[in-house]
Amino acid sequence: MDPSHVRKQKGNNATAPNELEKHFRDKIQRWRAALTEAANLSGWDSQGLVGIQKRIEKIESLLCIGSPDVRMVCVWGMGGIGKTTLATAVYNSLYSQFEGGYFLANIREESKRYGLNHLAKKLLSGLLKEACLDMGTPFVGSNFVEKQLPRKSVLVVLDDVNNSKQLEYLAGEHVWYGPRSRITVTTRDKQVLSKNAQSIDEVEIYEVEKLDCDEALELFHLNALRNNSLATDYADMSDQAVAYANGISLALKVLGSFLCSKSKEEWESALFKLIVVPNMEIQNVLRLSYEGLADREKEIFLDMHVSSMGMIEMMCKAY
Protein backbone atom coordinates (compact mmCIF):
# COMPACT_ATOMS: atom_id res chain seq x y z
CA MET A 1 0.00 0.00 0.00
CA ASP A 2 1.03 3.60 -0.42
CA PRO A 3 2.74 4.99 2.72
CA SER A 4 0.55 8.11 2.52
CA HIS A 5 -2.55 5.95 3.06
CA VAL A 6 -1.05 4.68 6.31
CA ARG A 7 0.25 8.07 7.38
CA LYS A 8 -3.11 9.83 6.82
CA GLN A 9 -5.21 6.73 7.64
CA LYS A 10 -6.99 6.75 4.29
CA GLY A 11 -8.92 3.91 2.66
CA ASN A 12 -9.01 0.60 4.56
CA ASN A 13 -6.67 2.00 7.19
CA ALA A 14 -9.33 4.48 8.35
CA THR A 15 -12.41 2.24 8.54
CA ALA A 16 -11.72 0.12 11.62
CA PRO A 17 -10.27 2.89 13.81
CA ASN A 18 -13.28 5.17 13.19
CA GLU A 19 -15.77 2.46 14.15
CA LEU A 20 -13.89 1.50 17.30
CA GLU A 21 -12.66 4.90 18.38
CA LYS A 22 -15.60 5.74 20.63
CA HIS A 23 -14.96 2.55 22.65
CA PHE A 24 -11.16 2.54 22.72
CA ARG A 25 -10.23 6.19 22.28
CA ASP A 26 -6.84 6.14 24.06
CA LYS A 27 -5.67 2.92 22.43
CA ILE A 28 -6.81 4.06 18.97
CA GLN A 29 -4.85 7.29 19.33
CA ARG A 30 -1.72 5.26 20.11
CA TRP A 31 -2.42 3.11 17.05
CA ARG A 32 -2.76 6.18 14.86
CA ALA A 33 0.54 7.57 16.15
CA ALA A 34 2.26 4.22 15.53
CA LEU A 35 0.90 4.04 11.96
CA THR A 36 2.09 7.57 11.25
CA GLU A 37 5.57 6.73 12.58
CA ALA A 38 5.68 3.49 10.56
CA ALA A 39 4.73 5.32 7.36
CA ASN A 40 7.69 7.67 7.82
CA LEU A 41 10.27 4.88 8.09
CA SER A 42 12.62 4.65 5.12
CA GLY A 43 12.52 1.58 2.90
CA TRP A 44 12.34 0.33 -0.68
CA ASP A 45 9.44 1.57 -2.81
CA SER A 46 7.96 -1.59 -4.32
CA GLN A 47 6.70 0.45 -7.28
CA GLY A 48 10.23 1.71 -7.96
CA LEU A 49 12.05 -1.63 -8.22
CA VAL A 50 12.95 -1.54 -11.88
CA GLY A 51 12.42 -4.70 -13.93
CA ILE A 52 11.34 -6.66 -10.88
CA GLN A 53 7.78 -7.60 -11.83
CA LYS A 54 8.61 -9.83 -14.78
CA ARG A 55 11.30 -11.56 -12.72
CA ILE A 56 8.88 -12.09 -9.83
CA GLU A 57 6.35 -13.63 -12.20
CA LYS A 58 8.97 -16.03 -13.55
CA ILE A 59 9.98 -17.21 -10.07
CA GLU A 60 6.35 -17.63 -9.04
CA SER A 61 5.67 -19.72 -12.15
CA LEU A 62 8.62 -21.98 -11.25
CA LEU A 63 7.29 -22.36 -7.69
CA CYS A 64 4.03 -23.63 -9.21
CA ILE A 65 1.83 -22.62 -6.29
CA GLY A 66 -1.02 -25.07 -5.81
CA SER A 67 0.88 -28.17 -6.85
CA PRO A 68 0.69 -30.73 -4.01
CA ASP A 69 4.40 -31.64 -4.04
CA VAL A 70 7.29 -29.96 -2.20
CA ARG A 71 9.23 -27.65 -4.53
CA MET A 72 12.47 -25.68 -4.39
CA VAL A 73 13.55 -22.79 -6.61
CA CYS A 74 17.18 -21.68 -6.59
CA VAL A 75 17.55 -17.98 -7.40
CA TRP A 76 21.09 -17.86 -8.76
CA GLY A 77 23.25 -14.93 -9.83
CA MET A 78 26.28 -12.78 -9.08
CA GLY A 79 26.52 -10.67 -5.94
CA GLY A 80 24.69 -7.35 -6.03
CA ILE A 81 22.38 -8.36 -8.87
CA GLY A 82 19.20 -8.37 -6.77
CA LYS A 83 18.62 -11.97 -5.65
CA THR A 84 17.59 -11.07 -2.11
CA THR A 85 15.35 -8.25 -3.32
CA LEU A 86 13.56 -10.67 -5.64
CA ALA A 87 13.24 -13.38 -3.00
CA THR A 88 11.85 -10.84 -0.52
CA ALA A 89 9.25 -9.59 -3.00
CA VAL A 90 8.14 -13.13 -3.85
CA TYR A 91 7.97 -14.09 -0.18
CA ASN A 92 5.85 -11.06 0.71
CA SER A 93 3.56 -11.74 -2.24
CA LEU A 94 2.93 -15.42 -1.44
CA TYR A 95 3.21 -15.66 2.35
CA SER A 96 -0.54 -15.41 3.03
CA GLN A 97 -1.20 -18.55 0.96
CA PHE A 98 0.72 -20.79 3.38
CA GLU A 99 0.18 -22.02 6.93
CA GLY A 100 3.56 -20.72 8.00
CA GLY A 101 6.68 -19.11 6.64
CA TYR A 102 10.14 -17.81 7.46
CA PHE A 103 12.79 -15.74 5.69
CA LEU A 104 16.22 -16.83 6.95
CA ALA A 105 18.50 -14.00 5.83
CA ASN A 106 22.25 -13.70 5.26
CA ILE A 107 23.12 -17.35 5.86
CA ARG A 108 26.69 -16.97 4.57
CA GLU A 109 27.66 -14.56 7.33
CA GLU A 110 25.29 -15.75 10.04
CA SER A 111 26.52 -19.36 9.82
CA LYS A 112 30.09 -18.17 10.41
CA ARG A 113 29.02 -16.16 13.41
CA TYR A 114 26.52 -18.48 15.12
CA GLY A 115 26.77 -21.90 13.46
CA LEU A 116 24.25 -23.93 11.50
CA ASN A 117 22.51 -25.45 14.52
CA HIS A 118 21.54 -21.99 15.75
CA LEU A 119 20.20 -21.00 12.32
CA ALA A 120 18.24 -24.24 12.00
CA LYS A 121 16.58 -23.68 15.38
CA LYS A 122 15.84 -20.08 14.40
CA LEU A 123 14.18 -21.31 11.21
CA LEU A 124 12.14 -23.94 13.03
CA SER A 125 11.06 -21.48 15.74
CA GLY A 126 9.79 -19.13 13.05
CA LEU A 127 7.91 -21.85 11.17
CA LEU A 128 6.27 -23.40 14.22
CA LYS A 129 5.85 -20.16 16.22
CA GLU A 130 7.71 -21.82 19.10
CA ALA A 131 9.68 -19.10 20.88
CA CYS A 132 11.04 -21.39 23.59
CA LEU A 133 12.86 -24.05 21.59
CA ASP A 134 16.12 -25.13 23.24
CA MET A 135 18.74 -23.57 20.96
CA GLY A 136 21.45 -25.89 22.29
CA THR A 137 19.93 -29.25 21.36
CA PRO A 138 20.69 -30.94 18.02
CA PHE A 139 18.30 -30.03 15.22
CA VAL A 140 18.67 -32.55 12.39
CA GLY A 141 16.51 -35.64 12.72
CA SER A 142 14.81 -34.53 15.94
CA ASN A 143 11.46 -36.18 16.64
CA PHE A 144 9.92 -32.79 17.22
CA VAL A 145 10.72 -31.69 13.66
CA GLU A 146 9.48 -34.93 12.11
CA LYS A 147 6.19 -34.80 14.04
CA GLN A 148 5.35 -31.12 13.74
CA LEU A 149 6.63 -29.67 10.47
CA PRO A 150 5.12 -32.14 7.94
CA ARG A 151 1.66 -31.11 9.09
CA LYS A 152 2.04 -27.62 7.66
CA SER A 153 2.47 -26.15 4.18
CA VAL A 154 5.21 -23.57 4.65
CA LEU A 155 7.03 -20.96 2.61
CA VAL A 156 10.77 -20.78 3.34
CA VAL A 157 13.50 -18.52 1.98
CA LEU A 158 17.14 -19.48 2.58
CA ASP A 159 19.06 -16.36 1.66
CA ASP A 160 22.72 -16.28 0.54
CA VAL A 161 23.57 -19.98 0.79
CA ASN A 162 27.16 -20.61 -0.25
CA ASN A 163 27.76 -24.34 0.27
CA SER A 164 25.83 -27.59 0.04
CA LYS A 165 26.26 -28.37 3.75
CA GLN A 166 24.21 -25.29 4.67
CA LEU A 167 21.45 -26.31 2.28
CA GLU A 168 21.44 -29.90 3.41
CA TYR A 169 21.27 -28.88 7.08
CA LEU A 170 18.62 -26.16 6.68
CA ALA A 171 16.41 -27.49 3.87
CA GLY A 172 16.56 -31.07 5.09
CA GLU A 173 14.49 -33.85 3.53
CA HIS A 174 11.21 -33.37 1.70
CA VAL A 175 9.49 -35.42 4.44
CA TRP A 176 10.10 -32.51 6.81
CA TYR A 177 7.58 -30.39 4.92
CA GLY A 178 3.84 -30.66 4.43
CA PRO A 179 2.22 -30.83 0.97
CA ARG A 180 2.46 -27.60 -1.10
CA SER A 181 5.50 -26.36 0.83
CA ARG A 182 7.89 -24.14 -1.14
CA ILE A 183 11.57 -23.36 -0.53
CA THR A 184 13.39 -20.50 -2.26
CA VAL A 185 17.20 -20.44 -2.10
CA THR A 186 19.34 -17.47 -3.11
CA THR A 187 22.96 -18.23 -3.96
CA ARG A 188 25.91 -17.17 -6.08
CA ASP A 189 26.84 -20.81 -6.71
CA LYS A 190 24.25 -23.16 -8.20
CA GLN A 191 26.52 -26.12 -7.34
CA VAL A 192 25.17 -25.94 -3.78
CA LEU A 193 22.19 -27.89 -5.14
CA SER A 194 24.26 -30.87 -6.27
CA LYS A 195 23.89 -32.95 -3.11
CA ASN A 196 20.45 -31.78 -2.03
CA ALA A 197 18.44 -31.93 -5.26
CA GLN A 198 17.34 -35.54 -4.76
CA SER A 199 15.77 -34.81 -1.34
CA ILE A 200 13.12 -32.43 -2.73
CA ASP A 201 10.35 -33.44 -5.15
CA GLU A 202 11.00 -30.71 -7.72
CA VAL A 203 14.01 -28.36 -8.01
CA GLU A 204 14.18 -25.45 -10.47
CA ILE A 205 16.97 -22.93 -11.11
CA TYR A 206 16.27 -19.31 -12.00
CA GLU A 207 19.25 -17.29 -13.19
CA VAL A 208 18.93 -13.59 -12.36
CA GLU A 209 20.18 -11.66 -15.35
CA LYS A 210 21.75 -8.24 -15.23
CA LEU A 211 19.50 -5.30 -16.03
CA ASP A 212 19.29 -4.40 -19.71
CA CYS A 213 20.30 -0.90 -20.82
CA ASP A 214 16.84 0.65 -20.46
CA GLU A 215 16.24 -0.93 -17.04
CA ALA A 216 19.69 0.08 -15.82
CA LEU A 217 19.16 3.68 -16.93
CA GLU A 218 15.75 3.83 -15.25
CA LEU A 219 17.10 2.45 -11.95
CA PHE A 220 20.04 4.85 -12.04
CA HIS A 221 17.72 7.82 -12.65
CA LEU A 222 15.49 6.79 -9.74
CA ASN A 223 18.47 7.05 -7.40
CA ALA A 224 20.43 9.90 -9.00
CA LEU A 225 17.76 12.22 -10.42
CA ARG A 226 14.73 12.63 -8.19
CA ASN A 227 13.41 15.15 -10.74
CA ASN A 228 12.94 13.31 -14.05
CA SER A 229 12.87 16.60 -15.97
CA LEU A 230 16.65 16.74 -15.47
CA ALA A 231 17.25 13.43 -17.27
CA THR A 232 17.82 15.08 -20.66
CA ASP A 233 20.41 17.51 -19.26
CA TYR A 234 22.35 14.63 -17.72
CA ALA A 235 21.81 12.11 -20.54
CA ASP A 236 25.42 11.66 -21.69
CA MET A 237 26.83 11.39 -18.17
CA SER A 238 24.02 9.02 -17.16
CA ASP A 239 25.09 6.72 -20.00
CA GLN A 240 28.64 6.81 -18.65
CA ALA A 241 27.50 5.89 -15.15
CA VAL A 242 25.29 3.06 -16.39
CA ALA A 243 28.15 1.66 -18.46
CA TYR A 244 30.39 1.71 -15.39
CA ALA A 245 27.86 -0.17 -13.23
CA ASN A 246 27.62 -2.86 -15.92
CA GLY A 247 23.97 -3.75 -15.29
CA ILE A 248 24.46 -4.66 -11.61
CA SER A 249 21.51 -3.23 -9.68
CA LEU A 250 23.33 -2.61 -6.39
CA ALA A 251 26.16 -0.78 -8.17
CA LEU A 252 23.59 1.38 -9.98
CA LYS A 253 21.90 2.26 -6.67
CA VAL A 254 25.20 3.08 -4.95
CA LEU A 255 26.47 5.19 -7.85
CA GLY A 256 23.12 6.91 -8.29
CA SER A 257 22.87 7.79 -4.59
CA PHE A 258 26.48 9.04 -4.68
CA LEU A 259 25.72 11.46 -7.53
CA CYS A 260 22.30 12.54 -6.28
CA SER A 261 21.89 16.31 -5.67
CA LYS A 262 25.29 17.07 -7.22
CA SER A 263 25.79 19.67 -9.97
CA LYS A 264 26.69 18.79 -13.57
CA GLU A 265 30.26 19.87 -12.89
CA GLU A 266 30.45 17.56 -9.88
CA TRP A 267 29.04 14.69 -11.99
CA GLU A 268 31.66 15.25 -14.67
CA SER A 269 34.47 15.34 -12.10
CA ALA A 270 33.19 12.25 -10.24
CA LEU A 271 32.78 10.16 -13.40
CA PHE A 272 36.26 11.08 -14.61
CA LYS A 273 37.70 10.13 -11.20
CA LEU A 274 36.04 6.71 -11.43
CA ILE A 275 38.53 5.87 -14.18
CA VAL A 276 41.57 7.19 -12.32
CA VAL A 277 40.61 6.55 -8.67
CA PRO A 278 37.63 4.15 -8.47
CA ASN A 279 34.99 4.68 -5.78
CA MET A 280 35.68 2.01 -3.15
CA GLU A 281 32.03 1.34 -2.28
CA ILE A 282 31.18 0.68 -5.92
CA GLN A 283 34.34 -1.36 -6.38
CA ASN A 284 33.36 -3.51 -3.41
CA VAL A 285 30.03 -4.24 -5.09
CA LEU A 286 31.75 -5.18 -8.34
CA ARG A 287 34.32 -7.29 -6.45
CA LEU A 288 31.48 -9.08 -4.65
CA SER A 289 29.90 -9.87 -8.01
CA TYR A 290 33.20 -11.03 -9.50
CA GLU A 291 34.22 -13.33 -6.64
CA GLY A 292 31.01 -15.33 -6.91
CA LEU A 293 31.66 -16.32 -10.54
CA ALA A 294 33.19 -19.44 -12.04
CA ASP A 295 36.56 -19.05 -13.84
CA ARG A 296 35.09 -18.76 -17.34
CA GLU A 297 32.42 -16.33 -16.11
CA LYS A 298 35.15 -14.24 -14.46
CA GLU A 299 36.88 -13.88 -17.84
CA ILE A 300 33.63 -12.72 -19.45
CA PHE A 301 32.93 -10.30 -16.59
CA LEU A 302 36.40 -8.75 -16.91
CA ASP A 303 36.05 -8.43 -20.69
CA MET A 304 32.71 -6.67 -20.27
CA HIS A 305 34.00 -4.37 -17.54
CA VAL A 306 37.10 -3.41 -19.52
CA SER A 307 34.87 -2.65 -22.51
CA SER A 308 32.63 -0.51 -20.30
CA MET A 309 35.60 1.40 -18.92
CA GLY A 310 36.87 2.02 -22.44
CA MET A 311 33.48 3.37 -23.44
CA ILE A 312 33.41 5.71 -20.43
CA GLU A 313 36.89 7.01 -21.24
CA MET A 314 35.93 7.79 -24.84
CA MET A 315 32.70 9.49 -23.72
CA CYS A 316 34.58 11.57 -21.14
CA LYS A 317 37.03 12.76 -23.79
CA ALA A 318 34.19 13.59 -26.14
CA TYR A 319 32.33 15.39 -23.40
Coordinates of C-alpha atoms in Angstrom, one line a residue:
M1 CA 0.0 0.0 0.0
D2 CA 1.0 3.6 -0.4
P3 CA 2.7 5.0 2.7
S4 CA 0.6 8.1 2.5
H5 CA -2.6 6.0 3.1
V6 CA -1.1 4.7 6.3
R7 CA 0.3 8.1 7.4
K8 CA -3.1 9.8 6.8
Q9 CA -5.2 6.7 7.6
K10 CA -7.0 6.7 4.3
G11 CA -8.9 3.9 2.7
N12 CA -9.0 0.6 4.6
N13 CA -6.7 2.0 7.2
A14 CA -9.3 4.5 8.3
T15 CA -12.4 2.2 8.5
A16 CA -11.7 0.1 11.6
P17 CA -10.3 2.9 13.8
N18 CA -13.3 5.2 13.2
E19 CA -15.8 2.5 14.2
L20 CA -13.9 1.5 17.3
E21 CA -12.7 4.9 18.4
K22 CA -15.6 5.7 20.6
H23 CA -15.0 2.6 22.7
F24 CA -11.2 2.5 22.7
R25 CA -10.2 6.2 22.3
D26 CA -6.8 6.1 24.1
K27 CA -5.7 2.9 22.4
I28 CA -6.8 4.1 19.0
Q29 CA -4.9 7.3 19.3
R30 CA -1.7 5.3 20.1
W31 CA -2.4 3.1 17.1
R32 CA -2.8 6.2 14.9
A33 CA 0.5 7.6 16.2
A34 CA 2.3 4.2 15.5
L35 CA 0.9 4.0 12.0
T36 CA 2.1 7.6 11.3
E37 CA 5.6 6.7 12.6
A38 CA 5.7 3.5 10.6
A39 CA 4.7 5.3 7.4
N40 CA 7.7 7.7 7.8
L41 CA 10.3 4.9 8.1
S42 CA 12.6 4.6 5.1
G43 CA 12.5 1.6 2.9
W44 CA 12.3 0.3 -0.7
D45 CA 9.4 1.6 -2.8
S46 CA 8.0 -1.6 -4.3
Q47 CA 6.7 0.4 -7.3
G48 CA 10.2 1.7 -8.0
L49 CA 12.0 -1.6 -8.2
V50 CA 13.0 -1.5 -11.9
G51 CA 12.4 -4.7 -13.9
I52 CA 11.3 -6.7 -10.9
Q53 CA 7.8 -7.6 -11.8
K54 CA 8.6 -9.8 -14.8
R55 CA 11.3 -11.6 -12.7
I56 CA 8.9 -12.1 -9.8
E57 CA 6.4 -13.6 -12.2
K58 CA 9.0 -16.0 -13.6
I59 CA 10.0 -17.2 -10.1
E60 CA 6.3 -17.6 -9.0
S61 CA 5.7 -19.7 -12.1
L62 CA 8.6 -22.0 -11.2
L63 CA 7.3 -22.4 -7.7
C64 CA 4.0 -23.6 -9.2
I65 CA 1.8 -22.6 -6.3
G66 CA -1.0 -25.1 -5.8
S67 CA 0.9 -28.2 -6.9
P68 CA 0.7 -30.7 -4.0
D69 CA 4.4 -31.6 -4.0
V70 CA 7.3 -30.0 -2.2
R71 CA 9.2 -27.6 -4.5
M72 CA 12.5 -25.7 -4.4
V73 CA 13.6 -22.8 -6.6
C74 CA 17.2 -21.7 -6.6
V75 CA 17.6 -18.0 -7.4
W76 CA 21.1 -17.9 -8.8
G77 CA 23.3 -14.9 -9.8
M78 CA 26.3 -12.8 -9.1
G79 CA 26.5 -10.7 -5.9
G80 CA 24.7 -7.3 -6.0
I81 CA 22.4 -8.4 -8.9
G82 CA 19.2 -8.4 -6.8
K83 CA 18.6 -12.0 -5.7
T84 CA 17.6 -11.1 -2.1
T85 CA 15.4 -8.2 -3.3
L86 CA 13.6 -10.7 -5.6
A87 CA 13.2 -13.4 -3.0
T88 CA 11.8 -10.8 -0.5
A89 CA 9.3 -9.6 -3.0
V90 CA 8.1 -13.1 -3.9
Y91 CA 8.0 -14.1 -0.2
N92 CA 5.9 -11.1 0.7
S93 CA 3.6 -11.7 -2.2
L94 CA 2.9 -15.4 -1.4
Y95 CA 3.2 -15.7 2.3
S96 CA -0.5 -15.4 3.0
Q97 CA -1.2 -18.6 1.0
F98 CA 0.7 -20.8 3.4
E99 CA 0.2 -22.0 6.9
G100 CA 3.6 -20.7 8.0
G101 CA 6.7 -19.1 6.6
Y102 CA 10.1 -17.8 7.5
F103 CA 12.8 -15.7 5.7
L104 CA 16.2 -16.8 6.9
A105 CA 18.5 -14.0 5.8
N106 CA 22.2 -13.7 5.3
I107 CA 23.1 -17.4 5.9
R108 CA 26.7 -17.0 4.6
E109 CA 27.7 -14.6 7.3
E110 CA 25.3 -15.7 10.0
S111 CA 26.5 -19.4 9.8
K112 CA 30.1 -18.2 10.4
R113 CA 29.0 -16.2 13.4
Y114 CA 26.5 -18.5 15.1
G115 CA 26.8 -21.9 13.5
L116 CA 24.2 -23.9 11.5
N117 CA 22.5 -25.4 14.5
H118 CA 21.5 -22.0 15.8
L119 CA 20.2 -21.0 12.3
A120 CA 18.2 -24.2 12.0
K121 CA 16.6 -23.7 15.4
K122 CA 15.8 -20.1 14.4
L123 CA 14.2 -21.3 11.2
L124 CA 12.1 -23.9 13.0
S125 CA 11.1 -21.5 15.7
G126 CA 9.8 -19.1 13.0
L127 CA 7.9 -21.8 11.2
L128 CA 6.3 -23.4 14.2
K129 CA 5.9 -20.2 16.2
E130 CA 7.7 -21.8 19.1
A131 CA 9.7 -19.1 20.9
C132 CA 11.0 -21.4 23.6
L133 CA 12.9 -24.0 21.6
D134 CA 16.1 -25.1 23.2
M135 CA 18.7 -23.6 21.0
G136 CA 21.5 -25.9 22.3
T137 CA 19.9 -29.2 21.4
P138 CA 20.7 -30.9 18.0
F139 CA 18.3 -30.0 15.2
V140 CA 18.7 -32.5 12.4
G141 CA 16.5 -35.6 12.7
S142 CA 14.8 -34.5 15.9
N143 CA 11.5 -36.2 16.6
F144 CA 9.9 -32.8 17.2
V145 CA 10.7 -31.7 13.7
E146 CA 9.5 -34.9 12.1
K147 CA 6.2 -34.8 14.0
Q148 CA 5.4 -31.1 13.7
L149 CA 6.6 -29.7 10.5
P150 CA 5.1 -32.1 7.9
R151 CA 1.7 -31.1 9.1
K152 CA 2.0 -27.6 7.7
S153 CA 2.5 -26.2 4.2
V154 CA 5.2 -23.6 4.7
L155 CA 7.0 -21.0 2.6
V156 CA 10.8 -20.8 3.3
V157 CA 13.5 -18.5 2.0
L158 CA 17.1 -19.5 2.6
D159 CA 19.1 -16.4 1.7
D160 CA 22.7 -16.3 0.5
V161 CA 23.6 -20.0 0.8
N162 CA 27.2 -20.6 -0.3
N163 CA 27.8 -24.3 0.3
S164 CA 25.8 -27.6 0.0
K165 CA 26.3 -28.4 3.7
Q166 CA 24.2 -25.3 4.7
L167 CA 21.5 -26.3 2.3
E168 CA 21.4 -29.9 3.4
Y169 CA 21.3 -28.9 7.1
L170 CA 18.6 -26.2 6.7
A171 CA 16.4 -27.5 3.9
G172 CA 16.6 -31.1 5.1
E173 CA 14.5 -33.8 3.5
H174 CA 11.2 -33.4 1.7
V175 CA 9.5 -35.4 4.4
W176 CA 10.1 -32.5 6.8
Y177 CA 7.6 -30.4 4.9
G178 CA 3.8 -30.7 4.4
P179 CA 2.2 -30.8 1.0
R180 CA 2.5 -27.6 -1.1
S181 CA 5.5 -26.4 0.8
R182 CA 7.9 -24.1 -1.1
I183 CA 11.6 -23.4 -0.5
T184 CA 13.4 -20.5 -2.3
V185 CA 17.2 -20.4 -2.1
T186 CA 19.3 -17.5 -3.1
T187 CA 23.0 -18.2 -4.0
R188 CA 25.9 -17.2 -6.1
D189 CA 26.8 -20.8 -6.7
K190 CA 24.3 -23.2 -8.2
Q191 CA 26.5 -26.1 -7.3
V192 CA 25.2 -25.9 -3.8
L193 CA 22.2 -27.9 -5.1
S194 CA 24.3 -30.9 -6.3
K195 CA 23.9 -33.0 -3.1
N196 CA 20.5 -31.8 -2.0
A197 CA 18.4 -31.9 -5.3
Q198 CA 17.3 -35.5 -4.8
S199 CA 15.8 -34.8 -1.3
I200 CA 13.1 -32.4 -2.7
D201 CA 10.3 -33.4 -5.1
E202 CA 11.0 -30.7 -7.7
V203 CA 14.0 -28.4 -8.0
E204 CA 14.2 -25.5 -10.5
I205 CA 17.0 -22.9 -11.1
Y206 CA 16.3 -19.3 -12.0
E207 CA 19.3 -17.3 -13.2
V208 CA 18.9 -13.6 -12.4
E209 CA 20.2 -11.7 -15.4
K210 CA 21.7 -8.2 -15.2
L211 CA 19.5 -5.3 -16.0
D212 CA 19.3 -4.4 -19.7
C213 CA 20.3 -0.9 -20.8
D214 CA 16.8 0.6 -20.5
E215 CA 16.2 -0.9 -17.0
A216 CA 19.7 0.1 -15.8
L217 CA 19.2 3.7 -16.9
E218 CA 15.7 3.8 -15.2
L219 CA 17.1 2.5 -12.0
F220 CA 20.0 4.8 -12.0
H221 CA 17.7 7.8 -12.7
L222 CA 15.5 6.8 -9.7
N223 CA 18.5 7.1 -7.4
A224 CA 20.4 9.9 -9.0
L225 CA 17.8 12.2 -10.4
R226 CA 14.7 12.6 -8.2
N227 CA 13.4 15.2 -10.7
N228 CA 12.9 13.3 -14.0
S229 CA 12.9 16.6 -16.0
L230 CA 16.6 16.7 -15.5
A231 CA 17.2 13.4 -17.3
T232 CA 17.8 15.1 -20.7
D233 CA 20.4 17.5 -19.3
Y234 CA 22.3 14.6 -17.7
A235 CA 21.8 12.1 -20.5
D236 CA 25.4 11.7 -21.7
M237 CA 26.8 11.4 -18.2
S238 CA 24.0 9.0 -17.2
D239 CA 25.1 6.7 -20.0
Q240 CA 28.6 6.8 -18.6
A241 CA 27.5 5.9 -15.2
V242 CA 25.3 3.1 -16.4
A243 CA 28.1 1.7 -18.5
Y244 CA 30.4 1.7 -15.4
A245 CA 27.9 -0.2 -13.2
N246 CA 27.6 -2.9 -15.9
G247 CA 24.0 -3.8 -15.3
I248 CA 24.5 -4.7 -11.6
S249 CA 21.5 -3.2 -9.7
L250 CA 23.3 -2.6 -6.4
A251 CA 26.2 -0.8 -8.2
L252 CA 23.6 1.4 -10.0
K253 CA 21.9 2.3 -6.7
V254 CA 25.2 3.1 -4.9
L255 CA 26.5 5.2 -7.9
G256 CA 23.1 6.9 -8.3
S257 CA 22.9 7.8 -4.6
F258 CA 26.5 9.0 -4.7
L259 CA 25.7 11.5 -7.5
C260 CA 22.3 12.5 -6.3
S261 CA 21.9 16.3 -5.7
K262 CA 25.3 17.1 -7.2
S263 CA 25.8 19.7 -10.0
K264 CA 26.7 18.8 -13.6
E265 CA 30.3 19.9 -12.9
E266 CA 30.4 17.6 -9.9
W267 CA 29.0 14.7 -12.0
E268 CA 31.7 15.3 -14.7
S269 CA 34.5 15.3 -12.1
A270 CA 33.2 12.3 -10.2
L271 CA 32.8 10.2 -13.4
F272 CA 36.3 11.1 -14.6
K273 CA 37.7 10.1 -11.2
L274 CA 36.0 6.7 -11.4
I275 CA 38.5 5.9 -14.2
V276 CA 41.6 7.2 -12.3
V277 CA 40.6 6.6 -8.7
P278 CA 37.6 4.1 -8.5
N279 CA 35.0 4.7 -5.8
M280 CA 35.7 2.0 -3.1
E281 CA 32.0 1.3 -2.3
I282 CA 31.2 0.7 -5.9
Q283 CA 34.3 -1.4 -6.4
N284 CA 33.4 -3.5 -3.4
V285 CA 30.0 -4.2 -5.1
L286 CA 31.8 -5.2 -8.3
R287 CA 34.3 -7.3 -6.5
L288 CA 31.5 -9.1 -4.6
S289 CA 29.9 -9.9 -8.0
Y290 CA 33.2 -11.0 -9.5
E291 CA 34.2 -13.3 -6.6
G292 CA 31.0 -15.3 -6.9
L293 CA 31.7 -16.3 -10.5
A294 CA 33.2 -19.4 -12.0
D295 CA 36.6 -19.0 -13.8
R296 CA 35.1 -18.8 -17.3
E297 CA 32.4 -16.3 -16.1
K298 CA 35.1 -14.2 -14.5
E299 CA 36.9 -13.9 -17.8
I300 CA 33.6 -12.7 -19.5
F301 CA 32.9 -10.3 -16.6
L302 CA 36.4 -8.8 -16.9
D303 CA 36.0 -8.4 -20.7
M304 CA 32.7 -6.7 -20.3
H305 CA 34.0 -4.4 -17.5
V306 CA 37.1 -3.4 -19.5
S307 CA 34.9 -2.6 -22.5
S308 CA 32.6 -0.5 -20.3
M309 CA 35.6 1.4 -18.9
G310 CA 36.9 2.0 -22.4
M311 CA 33.5 3.4 -23.4
I312 CA 33.4 5.7 -20.4
E313 CA 36.9 7.0 -21.2
M314 CA 35.9 7.8 -24.8
M315 CA 32.7 9.5 -23.7
C316 CA 34.6 11.6 -21.1
K317 CA 37.0 12.8 -23.8
A318 CA 34.2 13.6 -26.1
Y319 CA 32.3 15.4 -23.4

